Coordinates of C-alpha atoms in Angstrom, one line a residue:
Chain A
X1 CA 108.3 109.7 112.1
X2 CA 107.8 106.7 114.3
X3 CA 109.8 103.7 113.1
X4 CA 107.6 100.5 112.8
X5 CA 109.9 98.4 110.7
X6 CA 111.0 96.3 113.7
X7 CA 107.5 95.6 115.0
X8 CA 105.6 92.3 114.8
X9 CA 101.9 92.9 114.0
X10 CA 99.4 90.2 115.0
X11 CA 96.1 90.1 113.2
X12 CA 93.2 88.6 115.2
X13 CA 90.7 87.5 112.6
X14 CA 93.4 87.5 110.0
X15 CA 91.5 85.0 107.8
X16 CA 88.6 87.5 107.2
X17 CA 88.8 89.9 104.3
X18 CA 89.8 93.1 106.2
X19 CA 92.4 91.4 108.4
X20 CA 93.8 89.4 105.5
X21 CA 94.1 92.5 103.3
X22 CA 95.9 94.6 105.9
X23 CA 98.2 91.6 106.7
X24 CA 99.1 91.4 103.0
X25 CA 99.9 95.1 102.6
X26 CA 101.9 95.2 105.8
X27 CA 103.9 92.1 105.0
X28 CA 104.7 93.6 101.5
X29 CA 105.9 96.8 103.3
X30 CA 108.4 94.6 105.2
X31 CA 106.6 94.4 108.5
X32 CA 106.5 91.0 110.3
X33 CA 102.9 89.8 110.4
X34 CA 101.3 86.9 112.2
X35 CA 97.8 85.8 111.0
X36 CA 95.6 84.8 113.9
X37 CA 92.5 82.8 113.8
X38 CA 90.4 80.5 116.1
X39 CA 91.9 77.6 114.1
X40 CA 95.7 77.5 113.8
X41 CA 95.3 75.4 110.7
X42 CA 93.1 78.1 109.0
X43 CA 95.6 80.7 110.0
X44 CA 98.5 78.8 108.6
X45 CA 96.6 78.2 105.4
X46 CA 96.0 81.9 105.0
X47 CA 99.6 82.7 105.7
X48 CA 100.7 80.2 103.1
X49 CA 98.3 81.8 100.6
X50 CA 99.5 85.3 101.4
X51 CA 103.2 84.5 101.5
X52 CA 105.4 87.5 102.0
X53 CA 106.9 86.0 105.1
X54 CA 103.6 85.9 107.0
X55 CA 103.0 83.1 109.5
X56 CA 99.9 81.7 111.1
X57 CA 98.8 80.7 114.6
X58 CA 95.8 80.6 116.9
X59 CA 94.6 83.9 118.3
X60 CA 96.2 83.5 121.8
X61 CA 99.6 82.6 120.3
X62 CA 99.3 85.4 117.9
X63 CA 98.4 87.9 120.6
X64 CA 101.3 86.7 122.8
X65 CA 103.9 86.9 120.1
X66 CA 103.0 90.3 118.6
X67 CA 104.0 93.9 119.6
X68 CA 100.9 95.4 118.1
X69 CA 97.6 93.6 117.6
X70 CA 94.9 94.4 115.1
X71 CA 91.4 93.2 116.1
X72 CA 89.6 92.4 112.9
X73 CA 87.0 89.9 114.0
X74 CA 83.2 90.0 113.5
X75 CA 81.4 92.2 116.0
X76 CA 79.5 89.3 117.4
X77 CA 82.6 87.6 118.8
X78 CA 84.4 90.9 119.8
X79 CA 83.8 91.1 123.5
X80 CA 84.3 87.4 124.3
X81 CA 87.6 87.2 122.3
X82 CA 89.1 90.2 123.9
X83 CA 88.1 89.0 127.4
X84 CA 89.8 85.7 126.7
X85 CA 93.1 87.5 125.6
X86 CA 93.4 90.0 128.4
X87 CA 96.7 88.5 129.6
X88 CA 98.3 88.2 126.2
X89 CA 97.3 91.8 125.3
X90 CA 98.6 93.4 128.5
X91 CA 100.8 96.4 127.8
X92 CA 100.4 96.1 124.0
X93 CA 99.0 98.4 121.4
X94 CA 95.6 97.1 120.3
X95 CA 94.1 98.5 117.1
X96 CA 90.4 97.9 116.9
X97 CA 88.9 98.1 113.4
X98 CA 85.6 96.5 114.1
X99 CA 82.4 98.1 112.8
X100 CA 79.2 97.1 114.7
X101 CA 76.7 97.2 111.8
X102 CA 73.4 95.7 111.1
X103 CA 71.7 95.1 107.7
X104 CA 68.0 95.0 106.7
X105 CA 66.1 95.5 103.5
X106 CA 66.9 99.3 103.6
X107 CA 70.6 98.6 103.8
X108 CA 73.3 99.1 106.5
X109 CA 72.9 100.8 109.8
X110 CA 74.9 101.3 113.0
X111 CA 74.2 99.0 115.9
X112 CA 74.0 100.5 119.4
X113 CA 76.9 99.6 121.6
X114 CA 76.6 99.8 125.3
X115 CA 80.1 101.1 125.8
X116 CA 79.6 103.6 123.0
X117 CA 81.7 101.9 120.4
X118 CA 83.6 98.7 119.7
X119 CA 86.8 100.5 120.6
X120 CA 85.5 101.7 123.9
X121 CA 84.3 98.1 124.7
X122 CA 87.9 97.0 124.0
X123 CA 89.2 99.7 126.3
X124 CA 86.9 98.6 129.0
X125 CA 87.8 94.9 128.6
X126 CA 91.5 95.5 128.2
X127 CA 92.3 98.1 130.9
X128 CA 96.1 97.3 130.8
X129 CA 96.4 97.5 127.0
X130 CA 96.9 100.6 124.9
X131 CA 93.7 100.7 122.8
X132 CA 93.4 102.6 119.6
X133 CA 90.8 102.5 116.8
X134 CA 91.8 102.7 113.1
X135 CA 91.5 101.1 109.6
X136 CA 87.6 101.0 109.7
X137 CA 87.2 102.4 106.2
X138 CA 89.8 100.7 104.1
X139 CA 88.3 98.7 101.3
X140 CA 89.0 95.0 101.8
X141 CA 88.6 94.5 98.0
X142 CA 91.2 97.1 97.3
X143 CA 93.6 95.7 99.9
X144 CA 93.8 92.3 98.4
X145 CA 93.9 93.6 94.8
X146 CA 97.7 93.9 94.2
X147 CA 97.0 95.5 90.8
X148 CA 96.2 98.6 92.9
X149 CA 99.7 99.7 93.8
X150 CA 98.6 102.8 95.7
X151 CA 95.5 102.7 97.8
X152 CA 94.5 106.4 97.8
X153 CA 92.9 106.5 101.3
X154 CA 93.4 108.1 104.7
X155 CA 93.2 106.1 107.9
X156 CA 91.7 107.9 110.9
X157 CA 93.5 106.9 114.0
X158 CA 91.8 107.4 117.3
X159 CA 93.1 107.0 120.9
X160 CA 94.0 108.7 124.1
X161 CA 97.6 107.5 124.2
X162 CA 99.7 109.8 121.9
X163 CA 102.6 107.4 121.5
X164 CA 100.2 104.6 120.6
X165 CA 98.4 106.6 118.0
X166 CA 101.7 107.7 116.5
X167 CA 102.7 104.0 116.1
X168 CA 99.4 103.2 114.4
X169 CA 99.6 106.2 112.1
X170 CA 103.1 105.0 111.1
X171 CA 101.6 101.6 110.3
X172 CA 99.1 103.3 108.0
X173 CA 101.9 105.4 106.4
X174 CA 103.9 102.2 105.8
X175 CA 101.4 101.1 103.1
X176 CA 101.8 102.9 99.8
X177 CA 98.9 105.4 99.1
X178 CA 97.7 105.1 102.7
X179 CA 98.1 107.9 105.2
X180 CA 97.4 107.9 109.0
X181 CA 95.6 110.9 110.3
X182 CA 94.9 111.5 114.0
X183 CA 91.2 111.4 114.3
X184 CA 90.3 112.2 117.9
X185 CA 89.9 110.6 121.3
X186 CA 88.5 107.1 121.7
X187 CA 85.2 108.6 123.0
X188 CA 84.7 109.8 119.4
X189 CA 85.2 106.3 117.9
X190 CA 81.5 105.5 117.5
X191 CA 80.8 107.8 114.6
X192 CA 84.0 106.6 112.8
X193 CA 82.8 102.9 113.1
X194 CA 79.2 103.8 112.2
X195 CA 80.3 105.8 109.2
X196 CA 81.2 102.5 107.5
X197 CA 77.4 102.1 107.1
X198 CA 77.4 105.3 105.0
X199 CA 80.4 104.1 102.9
X200 CA 78.5 100.9 102.2
X201 CA 75.5 102.9 101.1
X202 CA 77.8 105.0 98.9
X203 CA 79.3 101.8 97.4
X204 CA 75.8 100.5 96.6
X205 CA 74.7 103.8 94.9
X206 CA 77.9 104.4 93.0
X207 CA 79.2 100.9 92.4
X208 CA 82.4 101.8 94.1
X209 CA 84.8 100.8 96.9
X210 CA 84.7 104.2 98.7
X211 CA 87.2 105.5 101.1
X212 CA 87.9 108.9 102.7
X213 CA 90.5 111.5 102.4
X214 CA 90.8 114.4 104.9
X215 CA 91.4 117.7 103.2
X216 CA 93.6 120.6 104.4
X217 CA 95.8 118.2 106.4
Chain B
X3 CA 72.0 116.8 86.5
X4 CA 69.2 118.5 88.5
X5 CA 68.9 122.2 87.6
X6 CA 68.9 124.4 90.7
X7 CA 69.4 127.8 89.0
X8 CA 65.8 128.8 89.4
X9 CA 65.5 127.9 93.1
X10 CA 65.3 130.3 96.0
X11 CA 67.2 129.0 99.0
X12 CA 66.3 130.3 102.5
X13 CA 68.9 130.0 105.2
X14 CA 67.5 129.8 108.7
X15 CA 70.3 130.9 111.0
X16 CA 71.8 132.7 108.1
X17 CA 73.6 135.2 110.3
X18 CA 75.8 132.5 111.9
X19 CA 79.1 131.4 110.3
X20 CA 78.0 128.3 108.5
X21 CA 74.7 129.7 107.2
X22 CA 76.4 132.9 106.1
X23 CA 79.2 131.2 104.4
X24 CA 76.9 128.9 102.4
X25 CA 74.6 131.8 101.5
X26 CA 77.6 133.7 100.2
X27 CA 78.8 130.8 98.0
X28 CA 75.3 130.1 96.6
X29 CA 74.6 133.7 95.9
X30 CA 77.9 134.0 94.0
X31 CA 76.9 130.8 92.0
X32 CA 73.8 132.7 90.8
X33 CA 71.2 131.2 93.2
X34 CA 68.7 133.4 94.9
X35 CA 69.3 133.4 98.6
X36 CA 67.3 134.8 101.5
X37 CA 69.1 135.2 104.9
X38 CA 66.8 134.2 107.7
X39 CA 67.2 135.2 111.4
X40 CA 65.1 135.7 114.5
X41 CA 65.7 139.4 113.9
X42 CA 64.8 140.7 110.4
X43 CA 67.1 143.6 111.1
X44 CA 70.1 141.3 111.7
X45 CA 69.1 139.3 108.6
X46 CA 69.0 142.4 106.5
X47 CA 72.3 143.6 107.9
X48 CA 74.0 140.3 107.0
X49 CA 72.4 140.4 103.5
X50 CA 73.7 143.9 103.0
X51 CA 77.2 142.8 104.1
X52 CA 77.2 139.8 101.8
X53 CA 75.7 141.6 98.8
X54 CA 75.5 139.3 95.7
X55 CA 71.7 139.9 95.5
X56 CA 71.0 138.3 98.9
X57 CA 68.0 139.6 100.9
X58 CA 67.2 139.3 104.6
X59 CA 64.0 138.5 106.5
X60 CA 62.8 136.9 109.8
X61 CA 62.9 133.1 109.9
X62 CA 59.1 132.5 109.2
X63 CA 59.1 134.9 106.2
X64 CA 62.3 133.3 104.9
X65 CA 60.8 129.8 105.2
X66 CA 57.6 130.8 103.5
X67 CA 59.4 132.4 100.5
X68 CA 62.0 129.8 99.8
X69 CA 61.8 126.6 97.8
X70 CA 64.6 124.9 99.7
X71 CA 65.4 125.7 103.3
X72 CA 68.8 125.2 105.0
X73 CA 68.6 124.8 108.8
X74 CA 71.8 126.3 110.2
X75 CA 70.8 127.2 113.7
X76 CA 72.5 126.2 117.0
X77 CA 71.4 122.8 118.2
X78 CA 69.9 124.3 121.3
X79 CA 67.1 126.1 119.4
X80 CA 66.7 123.4 116.7
X81 CA 63.5 121.6 117.8
X82 CA 61.6 124.7 118.9
X83 CA 62.3 126.6 115.7
X84 CA 61.3 123.8 113.4
X85 CA 58.1 123.2 115.4
X86 CA 57.2 126.9 114.9
X87 CA 57.8 126.7 111.2
X88 CA 55.9 123.5 110.4
X89 CA 53.3 125.3 108.2
X90 CA 55.9 127.4 106.2
X91 CA 58.0 124.3 105.6
X92 CA 55.2 122.0 104.4
X93 CA 56.1 120.3 101.1
X94 CA 59.5 121.9 100.9
X95 CA 63.0 120.4 100.8
X96 CA 64.6 121.0 104.2
X97 CA 68.4 120.6 104.5
X98 CA 69.6 120.1 108.1
X99 CA 73.3 120.8 108.7
X100 CA 73.1 121.0 112.5
X101 CA 75.8 119.2 114.5
X102 CA 74.7 118.3 118.1
X103 CA 78.1 118.6 119.8
X104 CA 79.3 119.3 123.3
X105 CA 82.7 120.6 124.4
X106 CA 84.7 120.0 127.6
X107 CA 88.3 120.2 128.6
X108 CA 89.1 117.1 126.5
X109 CA 87.6 118.7 123.4
X110 CA 84.5 118.1 121.3
X111 CA 82.1 115.1 121.6
X112 CA 78.8 114.1 120.1
X113 CA 75.7 114.7 122.1
X114 CA 73.1 112.0 122.4
X115 CA 69.9 112.9 120.5
X116 CA 66.6 111.2 121.4
X117 CA 65.5 110.9 117.8
X118 CA 68.9 109.6 116.7
X119 CA 70.2 112.7 115.0
X120 CA 69.3 116.4 114.4
X121 CA 68.1 115.4 111.0
X122 CA 65.8 112.7 112.3
X123 CA 64.4 115.1 114.9
X124 CA 63.6 117.5 111.9
X125 CA 62.0 114.6 110.1
X126 CA 59.8 113.9 113.1
X127 CA 58.8 117.5 113.7
X128 CA 58.2 118.2 109.9
X129 CA 56.3 115.1 108.7
X130 CA 55.1 117.0 105.6
X131 CA 58.5 118.3 104.6
X132 CA 61.2 116.5 102.5
X133 CA 64.0 116.4 105.1
X134 CA 67.6 115.8 104.0
X135 CA 70.9 116.2 105.9
X136 CA 74.0 117.8 104.3
X137 CA 76.8 120.4 104.6
X138 CA 77.9 119.3 108.1
X139 CA 81.6 119.3 107.3
X140 CA 82.2 122.4 105.2
X141 CA 84.6 124.8 106.9
X142 CA 82.8 128.1 107.7
X143 CA 86.2 129.7 107.7
X144 CA 86.9 128.6 104.1
X145 CA 83.3 129.4 103.0
X146 CA 83.7 133.1 103.8
X147 CA 87.3 133.4 102.6
X148 CA 86.8 134.4 98.9
X149 CA 90.5 134.1 98.3
X150 CA 89.7 130.4 98.2
X151 CA 88.2 130.1 94.8
X152 CA 87.7 126.3 95.0
X153 CA 86.7 124.7 98.3
X154 CA 88.1 121.2 97.8
X155 CA 85.5 119.2 99.7
X156 CA 82.8 116.7 99.3
X157 CA 79.3 117.2 100.8
X158 CA 77.6 114.1 102.0
X159 CA 73.8 114.3 101.3
X160 CA 71.5 112.0 103.2
X161 CA 67.9 111.4 102.9
X162 CA 65.1 108.9 102.0
X163 CA 63.6 111.0 99.1
X164 CA 65.7 110.5 96.0
X165 CA 64.6 113.6 94.2
X166 CA 65.2 115.7 97.2
X167 CA 68.8 114.4 97.7
X168 CA 69.4 115.0 94.0
X169 CA 68.4 118.7 94.4
X170 CA 70.7 119.0 97.4
X171 CA 73.6 117.4 95.7
X172 CA 73.1 119.8 92.8
X173 CA 73.2 122.7 95.3
X174 CA 76.6 121.4 96.5
X175 CA 77.8 120.9 92.9
X176 CA 76.8 124.6 92.2
X177 CA 79.7 125.8 94.4
X178 CA 83.2 125.6 92.8
X179 CA 85.3 122.8 94.3
X180 CA 82.4 121.3 96.2
X181 CA 80.8 118.0 95.2
X182 CA 77.6 116.5 96.5
X183 CA 77.8 112.7 97.2
X184 CA 74.8 110.7 98.3
X185 CA 75.7 109.5 101.7
X186 CA 72.9 107.1 102.8
X187 CA 69.5 107.2 104.4
X188 CA 68.5 109.6 107.1
X189 CA 68.8 106.9 109.8
X190 CA 72.5 107.0 109.1
X191 CA 72.7 110.8 109.8
X192 CA 73.9 110.6 113.4
X193 CA 77.4 109.5 112.6
X194 CA 77.8 112.2 109.9
X195 CA 76.7 114.9 112.3
X196 CA 78.9 113.5 115.1
X197 CA 81.9 113.2 112.8
X198 CA 82.2 116.9 113.0
X199 CA 83.7 116.3 116.5
X200 CA 86.4 114.3 114.8
X201 CA 87.1 117.1 112.3
X202 CA 87.4 119.6 115.1
X203 CA 89.9 117.3 116.8
X204 CA 91.8 117.1 113.6
X205 CA 91.7 120.9 113.2
X206 CA 93.2 121.3 116.6
X207 CA 95.9 118.7 116.1
X208 CA 97.0 119.8 112.6
X209 CA 96.0 123.6 112.8
X210 CA 93.8 123.0 109.8
X211 CA 90.3 123.5 108.5
X212 CA 89.7 119.9 107.6
X213 CA 87.0 118.6 105.2
X214 CA 86.5 115.2 103.6
X215 CA 86.7 113.7 100.2
X216 CA 85.1 110.4 99.2
X217 CA 87.5 108.3 97.1
X218 CA 86.6 106.0 94.2
X219 CA 83.4 107.9 93.5

């Protein structure tokens, strides 16, 4: 098992629901977490709200200070943000959890992405980083609800760098009830991102906060 | 709960591993099953092998005689077969479980489909049928292994016709250990089909026959 207890995780978009929720769970698991945001003041406010030793900073400072960086920003700003942080993210493990989705009156649907997926766009924009894709399907509502002690969900971890995916799997395993499962190469990230549209459709039909488990593993 | 005990299910491509496995499980659950194949002799041979009251016929005869038709043929022949069976499939529930995948030295990957997905191609070719998508992720190895009494997997059922998806969910529920879960509209079928590439990657990494469960539902 890869040891992640000494790592510092930076969360770009750490003031949004998904980033904030994962930051909280990692911090409670004893991992050092920096909340990143366009505004350092908003980042610091979120860190103060979360407690658990988290700190806040603007996105470039967060990226520079972290060993592993979670990208949890809205799809609209994804490409521009990563392009601006190429230097700070050099050599680092980047975890992309962004789901390019659209919504209309029939509900959610997957947006086409020129590079194939958000993760592949990150790989293209960050050629000197170690890009992985993970944490797309974890319910933000469950993450911030500390009455849920065990989250009961698997995290699919995709990437072409075995050591990097092992670290990310260990970051999933660090959260009680969460399990990291290798989920394929980065070229198979599109369907994992897009599947979030199906989970949203499931949530609407069943009034749930659905996640997935992989069986026989 | 929708009652499916009186239905006849036809399985196009019923001599292949996925079709054969589902046919076996349905027949054991007391559902009338017809094995379809290009060759009526091969279909009859598979039915004789499976027993459990199954019968075999060529694909057009199977489609004409069934109430619900599972399409379990290779992606290569998908469009041509459905075009040829438009008359026989009129008004019927069609379940597409086809996964358009390619393989190279890096493993499996999703093929692009002009209509978006195999299921959407079926919908386009069969405008007078009630097209659903389901049973993409069920391990053929587990289906035919009767030492596995309970399959421990969910079946995502997609479609725009509520009554049709309810029937297909009930066909999943009829098999011990299998559960049908509504998984969204047909326009969100691509990622469900493509996700089979990820499950194959998981199987290779973990030496497993992976399936999925939806949590919190």
